[in-house]
Short mmCIF file of C-alpha atoms and ligand atoms in Angstrom, two decimals:
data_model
loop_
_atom_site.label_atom_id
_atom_site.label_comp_id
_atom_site.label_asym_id
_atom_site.label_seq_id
_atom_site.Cartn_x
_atom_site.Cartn_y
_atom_site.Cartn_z
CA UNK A 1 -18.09 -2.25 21.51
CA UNK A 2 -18.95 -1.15 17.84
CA UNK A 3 -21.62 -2.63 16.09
CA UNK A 4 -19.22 -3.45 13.01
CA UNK A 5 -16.15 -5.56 13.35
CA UNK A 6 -13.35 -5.39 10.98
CA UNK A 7 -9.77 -7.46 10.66
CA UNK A 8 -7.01 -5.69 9.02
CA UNK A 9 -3.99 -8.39 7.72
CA UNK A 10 -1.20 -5.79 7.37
CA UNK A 11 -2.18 -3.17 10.38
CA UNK A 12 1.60 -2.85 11.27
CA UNK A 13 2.50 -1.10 7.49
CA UNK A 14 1.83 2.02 6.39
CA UNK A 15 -1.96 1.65 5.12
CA UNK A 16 -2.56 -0.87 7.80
CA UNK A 17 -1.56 1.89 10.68
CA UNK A 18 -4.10 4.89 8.32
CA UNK A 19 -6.94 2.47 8.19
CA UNK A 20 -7.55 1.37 11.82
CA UNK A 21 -7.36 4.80 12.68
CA UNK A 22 -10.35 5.66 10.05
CA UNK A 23 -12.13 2.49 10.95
CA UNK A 24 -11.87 3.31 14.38
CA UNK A 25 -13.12 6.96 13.93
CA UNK A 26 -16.09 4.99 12.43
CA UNK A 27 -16.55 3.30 15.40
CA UNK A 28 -15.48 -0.01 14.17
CA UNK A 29 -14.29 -2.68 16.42
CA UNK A 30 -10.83 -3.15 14.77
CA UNK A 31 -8.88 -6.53 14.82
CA UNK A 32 -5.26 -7.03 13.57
CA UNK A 33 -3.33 -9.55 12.56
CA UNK A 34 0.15 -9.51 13.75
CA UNK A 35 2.81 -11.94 12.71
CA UNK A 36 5.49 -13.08 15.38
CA UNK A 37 8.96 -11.20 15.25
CA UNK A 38 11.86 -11.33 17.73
CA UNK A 39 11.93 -7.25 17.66
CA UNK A 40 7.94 -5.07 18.30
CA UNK A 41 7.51 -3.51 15.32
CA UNK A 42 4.16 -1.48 16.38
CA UNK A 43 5.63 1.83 15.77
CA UNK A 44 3.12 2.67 12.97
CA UNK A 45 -0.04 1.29 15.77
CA UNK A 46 1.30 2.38 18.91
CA UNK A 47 -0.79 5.51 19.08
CA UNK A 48 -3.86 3.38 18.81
CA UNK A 49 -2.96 0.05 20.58
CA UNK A 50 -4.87 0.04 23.41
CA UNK A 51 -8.14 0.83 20.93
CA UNK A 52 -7.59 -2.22 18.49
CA UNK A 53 -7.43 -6.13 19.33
CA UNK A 54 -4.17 -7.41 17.98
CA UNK A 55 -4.26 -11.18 16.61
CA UNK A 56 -1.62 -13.51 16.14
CA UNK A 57 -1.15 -14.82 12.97
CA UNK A 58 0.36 -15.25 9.37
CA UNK A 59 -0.38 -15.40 5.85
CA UNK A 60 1.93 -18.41 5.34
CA UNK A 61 -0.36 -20.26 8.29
CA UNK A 62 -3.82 -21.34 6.86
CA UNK A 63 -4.87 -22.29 10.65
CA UNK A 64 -3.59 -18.94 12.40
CA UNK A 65 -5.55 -16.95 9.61
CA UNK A 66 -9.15 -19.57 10.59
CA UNK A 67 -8.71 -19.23 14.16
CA UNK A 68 -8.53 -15.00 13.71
CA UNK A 69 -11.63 -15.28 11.76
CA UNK A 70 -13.43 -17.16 14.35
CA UNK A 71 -12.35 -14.98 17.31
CA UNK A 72 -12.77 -11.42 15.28
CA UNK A 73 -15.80 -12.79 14.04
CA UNK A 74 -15.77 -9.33 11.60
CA UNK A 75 -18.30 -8.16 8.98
CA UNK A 76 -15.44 -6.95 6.77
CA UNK A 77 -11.49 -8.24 6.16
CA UNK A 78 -9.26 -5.92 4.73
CA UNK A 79 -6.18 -7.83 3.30
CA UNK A 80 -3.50 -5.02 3.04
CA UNK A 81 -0.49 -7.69 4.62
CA UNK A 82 1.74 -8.58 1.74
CA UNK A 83 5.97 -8.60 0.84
CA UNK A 84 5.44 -5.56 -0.50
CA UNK A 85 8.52 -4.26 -1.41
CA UNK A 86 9.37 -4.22 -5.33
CA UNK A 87 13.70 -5.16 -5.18
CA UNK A 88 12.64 -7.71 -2.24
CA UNK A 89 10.54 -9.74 -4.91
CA UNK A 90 13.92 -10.87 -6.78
CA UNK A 91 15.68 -12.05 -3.69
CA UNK A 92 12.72 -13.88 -2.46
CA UNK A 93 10.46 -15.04 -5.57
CA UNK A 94 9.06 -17.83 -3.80
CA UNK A 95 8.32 -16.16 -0.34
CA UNK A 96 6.59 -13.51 -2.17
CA UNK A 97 4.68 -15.51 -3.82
CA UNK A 98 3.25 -17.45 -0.80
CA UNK A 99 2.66 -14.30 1.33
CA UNK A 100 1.39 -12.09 -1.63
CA UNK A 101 -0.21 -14.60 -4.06
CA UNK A 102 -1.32 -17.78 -1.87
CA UNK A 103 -1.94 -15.56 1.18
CA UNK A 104 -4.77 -14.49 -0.34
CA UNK A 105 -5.94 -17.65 -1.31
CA UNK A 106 -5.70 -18.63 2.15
CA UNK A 107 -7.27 -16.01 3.47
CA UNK A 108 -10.31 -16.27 1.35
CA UNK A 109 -10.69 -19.96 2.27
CA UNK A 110 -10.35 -18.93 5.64
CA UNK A 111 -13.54 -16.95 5.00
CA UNK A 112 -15.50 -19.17 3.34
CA UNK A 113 -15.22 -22.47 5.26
CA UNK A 114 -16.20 -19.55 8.65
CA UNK A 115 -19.02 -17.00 6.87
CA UNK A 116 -18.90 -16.62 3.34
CA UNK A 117 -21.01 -12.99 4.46
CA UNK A 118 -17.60 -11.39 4.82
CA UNK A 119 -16.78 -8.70 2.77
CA UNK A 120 -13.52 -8.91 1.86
CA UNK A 121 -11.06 -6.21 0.72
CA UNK A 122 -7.72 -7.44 -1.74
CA UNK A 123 -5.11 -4.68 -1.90
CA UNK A 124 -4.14 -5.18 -5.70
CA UNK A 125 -1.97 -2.34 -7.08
CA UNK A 126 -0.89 -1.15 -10.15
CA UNK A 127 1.98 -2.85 -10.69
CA UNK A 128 -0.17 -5.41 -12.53
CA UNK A 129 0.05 -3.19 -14.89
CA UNK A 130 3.73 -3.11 -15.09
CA UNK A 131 4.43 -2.36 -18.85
CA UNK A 132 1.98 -0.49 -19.62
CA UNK A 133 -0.58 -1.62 -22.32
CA UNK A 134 -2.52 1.97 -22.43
CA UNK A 135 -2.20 5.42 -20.90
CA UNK A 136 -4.08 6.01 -18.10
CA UNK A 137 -4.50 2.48 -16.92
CA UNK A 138 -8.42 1.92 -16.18
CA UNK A 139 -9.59 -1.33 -15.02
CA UNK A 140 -10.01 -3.02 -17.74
CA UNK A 141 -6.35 -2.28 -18.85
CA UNK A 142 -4.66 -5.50 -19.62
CA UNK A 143 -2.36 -6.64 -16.78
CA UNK A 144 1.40 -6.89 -17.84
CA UNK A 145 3.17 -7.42 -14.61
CA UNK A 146 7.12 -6.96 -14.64
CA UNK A 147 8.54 -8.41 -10.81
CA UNK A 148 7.73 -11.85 -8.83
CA UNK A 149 5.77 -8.96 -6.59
CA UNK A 150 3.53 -7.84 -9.69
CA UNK A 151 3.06 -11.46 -10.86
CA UNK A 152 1.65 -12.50 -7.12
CA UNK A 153 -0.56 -9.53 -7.12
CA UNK A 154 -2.30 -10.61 -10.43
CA UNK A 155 -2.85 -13.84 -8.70
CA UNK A 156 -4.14 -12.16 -5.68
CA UNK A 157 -5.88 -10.35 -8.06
CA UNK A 158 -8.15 -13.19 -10.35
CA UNK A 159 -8.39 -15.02 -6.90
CA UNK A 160 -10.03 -12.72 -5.52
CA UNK A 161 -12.87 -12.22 -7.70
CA UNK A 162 -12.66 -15.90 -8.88
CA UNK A 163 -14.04 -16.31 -5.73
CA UNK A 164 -16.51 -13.23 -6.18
CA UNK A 165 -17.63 -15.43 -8.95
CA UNK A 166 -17.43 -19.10 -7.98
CA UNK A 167 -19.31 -18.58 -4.48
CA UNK A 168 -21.01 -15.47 -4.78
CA UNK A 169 -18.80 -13.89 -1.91
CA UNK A 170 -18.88 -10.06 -1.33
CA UNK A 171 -15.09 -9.38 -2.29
CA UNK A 172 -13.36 -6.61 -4.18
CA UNK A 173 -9.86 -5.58 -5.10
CA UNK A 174 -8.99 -2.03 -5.22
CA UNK A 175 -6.02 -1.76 -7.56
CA UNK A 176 -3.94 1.60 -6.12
CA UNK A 177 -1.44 3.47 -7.61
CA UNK A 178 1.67 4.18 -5.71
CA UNK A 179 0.94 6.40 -2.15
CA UNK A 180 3.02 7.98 0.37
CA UNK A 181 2.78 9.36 3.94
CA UNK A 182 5.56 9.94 6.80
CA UNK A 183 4.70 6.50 7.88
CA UNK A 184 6.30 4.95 4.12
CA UNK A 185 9.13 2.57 4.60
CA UNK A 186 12.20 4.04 4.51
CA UNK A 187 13.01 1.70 1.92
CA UNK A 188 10.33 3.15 -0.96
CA UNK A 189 11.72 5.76 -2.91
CA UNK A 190 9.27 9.13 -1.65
CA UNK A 191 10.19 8.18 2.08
CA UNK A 192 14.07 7.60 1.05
CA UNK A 193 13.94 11.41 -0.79
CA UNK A 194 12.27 12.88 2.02
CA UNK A 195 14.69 11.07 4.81
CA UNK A 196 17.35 12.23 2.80
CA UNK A 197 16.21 15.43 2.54
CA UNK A 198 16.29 15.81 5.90
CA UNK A 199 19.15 14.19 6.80
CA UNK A 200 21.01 16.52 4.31
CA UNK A 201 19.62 19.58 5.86
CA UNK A 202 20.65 18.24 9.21
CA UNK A 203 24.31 17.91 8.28
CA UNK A 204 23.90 14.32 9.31
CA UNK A 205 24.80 13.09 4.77
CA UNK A 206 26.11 14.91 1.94
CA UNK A 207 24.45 12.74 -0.79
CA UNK A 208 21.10 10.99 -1.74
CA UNK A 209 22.33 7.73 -4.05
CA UNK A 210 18.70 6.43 -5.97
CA UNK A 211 18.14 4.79 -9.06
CA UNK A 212 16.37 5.48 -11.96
CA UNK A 213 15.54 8.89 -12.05
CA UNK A 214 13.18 8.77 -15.27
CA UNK A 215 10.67 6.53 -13.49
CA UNK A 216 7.10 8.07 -13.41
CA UNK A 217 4.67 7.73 -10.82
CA UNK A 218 0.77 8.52 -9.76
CA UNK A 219 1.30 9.07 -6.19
CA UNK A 220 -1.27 10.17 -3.87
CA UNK A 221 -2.02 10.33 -0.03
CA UNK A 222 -2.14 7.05 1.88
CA UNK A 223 -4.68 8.91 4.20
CA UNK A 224 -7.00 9.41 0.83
CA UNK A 225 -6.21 5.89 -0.63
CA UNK A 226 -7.52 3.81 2.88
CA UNK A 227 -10.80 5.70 2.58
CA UNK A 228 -11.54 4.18 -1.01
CA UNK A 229 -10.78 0.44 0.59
CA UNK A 230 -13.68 1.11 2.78
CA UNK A 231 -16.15 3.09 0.96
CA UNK A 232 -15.58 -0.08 -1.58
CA UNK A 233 -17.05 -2.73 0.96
CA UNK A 234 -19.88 -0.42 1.77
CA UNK A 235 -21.34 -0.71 -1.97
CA UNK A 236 -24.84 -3.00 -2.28
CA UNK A 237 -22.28 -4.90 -5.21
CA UNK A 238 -19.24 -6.01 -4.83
CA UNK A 239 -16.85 -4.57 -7.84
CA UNK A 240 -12.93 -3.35 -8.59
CA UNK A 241 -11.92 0.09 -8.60
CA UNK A 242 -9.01 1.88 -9.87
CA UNK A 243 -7.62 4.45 -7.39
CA UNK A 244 -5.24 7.10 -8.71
CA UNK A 245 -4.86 10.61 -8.89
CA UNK A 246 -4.90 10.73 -12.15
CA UNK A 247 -1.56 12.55 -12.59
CA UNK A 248 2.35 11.26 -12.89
CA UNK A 249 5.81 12.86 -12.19
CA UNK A 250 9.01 11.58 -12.24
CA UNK A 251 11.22 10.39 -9.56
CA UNK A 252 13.23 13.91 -10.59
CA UNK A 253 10.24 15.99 -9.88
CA UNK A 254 9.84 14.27 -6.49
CA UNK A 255 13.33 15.20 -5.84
CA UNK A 256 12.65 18.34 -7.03
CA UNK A 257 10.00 19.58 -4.66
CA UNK A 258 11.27 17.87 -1.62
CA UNK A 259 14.67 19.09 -1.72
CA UNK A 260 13.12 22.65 -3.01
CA UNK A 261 10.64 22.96 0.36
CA UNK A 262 13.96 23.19 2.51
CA UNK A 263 15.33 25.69 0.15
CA UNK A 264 17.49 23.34 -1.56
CA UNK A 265 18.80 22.41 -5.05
CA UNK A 266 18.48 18.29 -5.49
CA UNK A 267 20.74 18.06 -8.66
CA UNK A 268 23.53 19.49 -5.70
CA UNK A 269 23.02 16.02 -3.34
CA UNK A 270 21.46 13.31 -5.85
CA UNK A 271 23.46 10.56 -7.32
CA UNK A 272 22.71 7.52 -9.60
CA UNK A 273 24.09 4.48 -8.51
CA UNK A 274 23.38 1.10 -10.26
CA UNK A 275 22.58 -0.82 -7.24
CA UNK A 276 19.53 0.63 -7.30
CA UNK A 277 18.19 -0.17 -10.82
CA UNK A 278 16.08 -2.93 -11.16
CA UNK A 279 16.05 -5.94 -13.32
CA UNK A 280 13.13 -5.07 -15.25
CA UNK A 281 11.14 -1.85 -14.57
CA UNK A 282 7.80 -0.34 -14.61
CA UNK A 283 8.53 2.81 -16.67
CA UNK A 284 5.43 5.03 -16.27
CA UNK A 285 1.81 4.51 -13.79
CA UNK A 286 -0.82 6.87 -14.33
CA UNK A 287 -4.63 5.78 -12.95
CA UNK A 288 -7.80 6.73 -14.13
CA UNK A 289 -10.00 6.99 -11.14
CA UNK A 290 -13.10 8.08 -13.09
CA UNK A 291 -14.67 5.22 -12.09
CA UNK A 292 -14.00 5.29 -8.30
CA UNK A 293 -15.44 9.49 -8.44
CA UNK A 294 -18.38 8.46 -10.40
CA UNK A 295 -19.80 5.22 -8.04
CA UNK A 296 -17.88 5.82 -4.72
CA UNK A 297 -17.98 9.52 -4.49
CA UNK A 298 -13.95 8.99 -3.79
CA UNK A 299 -11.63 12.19 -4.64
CA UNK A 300 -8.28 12.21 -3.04
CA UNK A 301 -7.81 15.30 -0.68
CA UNK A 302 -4.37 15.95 -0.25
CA UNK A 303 -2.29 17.16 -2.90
CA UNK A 304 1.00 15.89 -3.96
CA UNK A 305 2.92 19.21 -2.90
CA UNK A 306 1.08 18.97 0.44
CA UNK A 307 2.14 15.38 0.70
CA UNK A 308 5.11 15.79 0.34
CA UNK A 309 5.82 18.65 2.45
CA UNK A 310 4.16 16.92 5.45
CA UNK A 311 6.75 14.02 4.22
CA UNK A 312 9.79 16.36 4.83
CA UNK A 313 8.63 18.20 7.85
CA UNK A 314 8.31 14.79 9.70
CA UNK A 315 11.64 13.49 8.34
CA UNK A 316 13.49 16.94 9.80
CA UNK A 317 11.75 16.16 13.25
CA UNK A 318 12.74 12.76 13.23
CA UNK A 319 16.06 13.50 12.42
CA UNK A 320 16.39 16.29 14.49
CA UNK A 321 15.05 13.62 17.75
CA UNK A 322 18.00 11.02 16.21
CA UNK A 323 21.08 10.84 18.89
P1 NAP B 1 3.77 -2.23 4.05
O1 NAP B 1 3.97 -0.94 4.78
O2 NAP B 1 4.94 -2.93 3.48
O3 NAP B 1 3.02 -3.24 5.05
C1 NAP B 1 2.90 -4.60 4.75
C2 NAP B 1 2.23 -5.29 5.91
O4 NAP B 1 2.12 -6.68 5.61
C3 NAP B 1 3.00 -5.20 7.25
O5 NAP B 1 2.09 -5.01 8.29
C4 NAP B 1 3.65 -6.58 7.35
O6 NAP B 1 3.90 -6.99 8.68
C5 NAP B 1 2.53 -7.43 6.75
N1 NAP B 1 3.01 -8.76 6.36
C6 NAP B 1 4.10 -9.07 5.62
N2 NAP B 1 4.22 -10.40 5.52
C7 NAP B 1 3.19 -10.95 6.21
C8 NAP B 1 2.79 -12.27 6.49
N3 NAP B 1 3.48 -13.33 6.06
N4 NAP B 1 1.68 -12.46 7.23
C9 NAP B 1 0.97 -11.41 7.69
N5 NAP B 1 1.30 -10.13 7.47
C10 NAP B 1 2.41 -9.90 6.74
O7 NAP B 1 2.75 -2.04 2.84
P2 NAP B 1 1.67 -0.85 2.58
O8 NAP B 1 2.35 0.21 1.79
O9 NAP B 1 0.97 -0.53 3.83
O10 NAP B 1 0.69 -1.59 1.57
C11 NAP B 1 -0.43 -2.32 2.05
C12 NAP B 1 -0.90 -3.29 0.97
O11 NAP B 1 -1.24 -2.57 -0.21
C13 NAP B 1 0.17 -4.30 0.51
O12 NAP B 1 -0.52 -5.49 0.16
C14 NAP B 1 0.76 -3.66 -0.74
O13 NAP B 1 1.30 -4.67 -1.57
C15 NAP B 1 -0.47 -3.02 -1.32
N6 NAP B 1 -0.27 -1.81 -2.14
C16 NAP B 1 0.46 -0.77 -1.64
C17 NAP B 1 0.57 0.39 -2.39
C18 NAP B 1 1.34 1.59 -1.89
O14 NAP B 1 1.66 2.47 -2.69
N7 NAP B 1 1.60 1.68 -0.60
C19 NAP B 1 -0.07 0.48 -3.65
C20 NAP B 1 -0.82 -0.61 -4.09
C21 NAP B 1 -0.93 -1.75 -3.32
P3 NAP B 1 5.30 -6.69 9.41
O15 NAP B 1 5.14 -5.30 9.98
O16 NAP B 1 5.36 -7.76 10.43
O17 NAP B 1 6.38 -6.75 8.36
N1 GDD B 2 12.85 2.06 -3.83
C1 GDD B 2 13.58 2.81 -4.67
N2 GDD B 2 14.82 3.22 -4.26
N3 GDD B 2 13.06 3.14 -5.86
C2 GDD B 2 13.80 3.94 -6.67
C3 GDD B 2 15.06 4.40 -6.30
C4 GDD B 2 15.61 4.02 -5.05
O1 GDD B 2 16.71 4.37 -4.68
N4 GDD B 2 15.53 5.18 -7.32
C5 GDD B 2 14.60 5.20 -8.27
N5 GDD B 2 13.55 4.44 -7.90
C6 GDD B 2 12.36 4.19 -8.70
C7 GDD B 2 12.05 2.69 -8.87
O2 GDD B 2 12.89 2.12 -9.88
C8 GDD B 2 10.57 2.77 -9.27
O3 GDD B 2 10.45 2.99 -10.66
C9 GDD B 2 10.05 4.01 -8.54
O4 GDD B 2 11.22 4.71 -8.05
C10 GDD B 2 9.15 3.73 -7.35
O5 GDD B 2 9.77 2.77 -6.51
P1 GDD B 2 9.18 2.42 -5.05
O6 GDD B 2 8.98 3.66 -4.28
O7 GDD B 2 10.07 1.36 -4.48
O8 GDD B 2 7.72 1.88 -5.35
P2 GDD B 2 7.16 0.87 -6.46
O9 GDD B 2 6.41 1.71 -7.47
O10 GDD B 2 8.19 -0.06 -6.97
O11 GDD B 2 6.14 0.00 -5.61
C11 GDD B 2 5.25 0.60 -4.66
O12 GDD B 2 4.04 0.95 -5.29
C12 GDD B 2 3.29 -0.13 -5.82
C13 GDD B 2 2.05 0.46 -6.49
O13 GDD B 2 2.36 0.88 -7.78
C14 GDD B 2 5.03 -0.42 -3.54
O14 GDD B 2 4.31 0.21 -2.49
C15 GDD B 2 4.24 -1.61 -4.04
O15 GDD B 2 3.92 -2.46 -2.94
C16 GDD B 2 2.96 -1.10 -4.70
O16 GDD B 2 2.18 -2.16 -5.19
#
């Protein structure tokens, strides 16, 4: 048994999976929580299983979220569970918006009415930003959010330190730009280049079909990005942080360099297709993380051309394993 505990909402996704491993490394007693589905869906965890205590329990259910408080009894709640897909936001406004925006709220009255001493994490992101009010977006860049997803996260967002405010509770959001790893959702355009990629190479598909290709992004290493969400809890003040590289590239230049570390030419296998375009989109993300360097100590580790090399080489094992 550690001597910290910590709950992770979310330890099934991508960050979820990166963060139990750090906290574990830590020596952290991790908790997740894990909502009920007819299919196991612990391929991101199953390495580390055994080590963690999984919870059941759902951001829609104000009681399931109390009774894992009470039984994890943690020092710190990371809330990284959220519909967190972009496209998904359109199709299911209202969901979103009770998983994304008032699963926070629940979540922090969950903590209060147990131990307000909690310290409590809020994955925010930079799609608050959305349409962009200045270039690079700091954290006091007004928010401009542009999907049902973005408009739940600025609600997650204020509610969050609302709460900070209104009860004195240790809580922070961390608003991160976009970041990858071979553990992204297929869905999410890095992991659907780098799938592609390899499923071209394979000779399994002769064509990548995306959307816009003009799209900019700040994307860093999920393995980098969990690291800030903790060394922001472990600050004597509780405060928001932007986390970013610092540095954008188009959805092109993704193409580019994941297509060009198997030797081949993307503008050969990439094609726009309309389905893919959204109804209104965030043009161009690019973080400031001076803030996060200067009082964290946080710099990201991996680069971008090391991400997403790692991204393809696990995509052409995987596809190589696929019957
Ligand atoms: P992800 O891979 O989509 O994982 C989302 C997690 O939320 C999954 O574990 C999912 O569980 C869980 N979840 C969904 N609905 C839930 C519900 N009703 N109750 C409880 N859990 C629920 O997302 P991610 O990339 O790891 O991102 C983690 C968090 O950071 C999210 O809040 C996301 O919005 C935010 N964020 C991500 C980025 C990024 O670039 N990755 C940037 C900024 C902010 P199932 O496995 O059961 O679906
Ligand atoms: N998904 C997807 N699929 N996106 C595409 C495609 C495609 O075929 N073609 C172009 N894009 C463009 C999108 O229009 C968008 O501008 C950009 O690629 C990135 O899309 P996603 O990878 O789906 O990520 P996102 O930026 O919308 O959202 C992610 O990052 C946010 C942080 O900025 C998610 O992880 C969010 O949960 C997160 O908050």
């Amino acid at each position: 048994m550690g001597d910290r505990r910590a709950l992770v909402t979310g330890i099934t996704g991508q960050d979820g999976s990166y963060l139990a491993e750090f906290l574990l490394e830590r020596g952290y007693d991790v908790y997740g929580l894990i909502r009920r589905s007819s299919t196991v869906n612990f391929e991101r965890i199953r390495h580390i299983q055994d080590d963690v205590h999984l919870l059941s329990g759902d951001l829609l259910d104000q009681n399931s979220l109390m009774f894992a408080i009470q039984e994890a009894r943690p020092h710190e709640v990371y809330n990284l569970g959220a519909q967190s897909f972009v496209p998904a936001s359109w199709a299911q406004p209202l969901l979103t918006g009770e998983i994304t925006a008032l699963g926070v709220a629940r979540l922090l009255e969950a903590i209060r009415s147990t131990d307000a001493e909690i310290r409590f994490y809020q994955a925010s992101t930079s799609e608050l930003f959305g349409k962009v009010r200045e270039s690079p977006q700091t954290e006091t860049t007004p928010f401009y959010p542009r999907s049902p997803y973005g408009v739940s996260k600025v609600y997650g967002h204020w509610i969050t330190i609302n709460y900070r405010e209104s009860y004195d509770m240790y809580a922070c959001a961390g608003i991160l730009f976009n970041h990858e790893s071979p553990r992204r959702g297929l869905e999410f355009v890095s992991r659907k280049i780098t799938n592609g990629v390899a499923r071209i190479k394979h000779g399994r598909d002769s064509r990548l079909l995306l959307g816009n290709l003009d799209a900019r992004r700040d994307w860093g290493y999920a393995g980098d990005f969990v690291r800030a969400m903790w060394m922001m809890l472990q600050q004597e003040t509780p405060d928001d942080f932007v986390i970013a590289t610092g540095r954008d590239r188009t959805i092109r230049e993704f193409c580019e360099a994941a297509f060009g570390s198997v030797g081949l030419d993307w503008e050969e296998y990439v094609q726009v297709d309309e389905r893919f375009l959204r109804p209104a989109e965030v043009e161009v993300l690019r973080g400031d993380p001076s803030k996060a360097r200067r009082v964290l100590g946080w710099e990201p580790e991996v680069s971008f051309e090391e991400m997403v090399a790692m991204m393809v080489e696990r995509d052409m094992e995987l596809v190589a394993l696929e019957k």
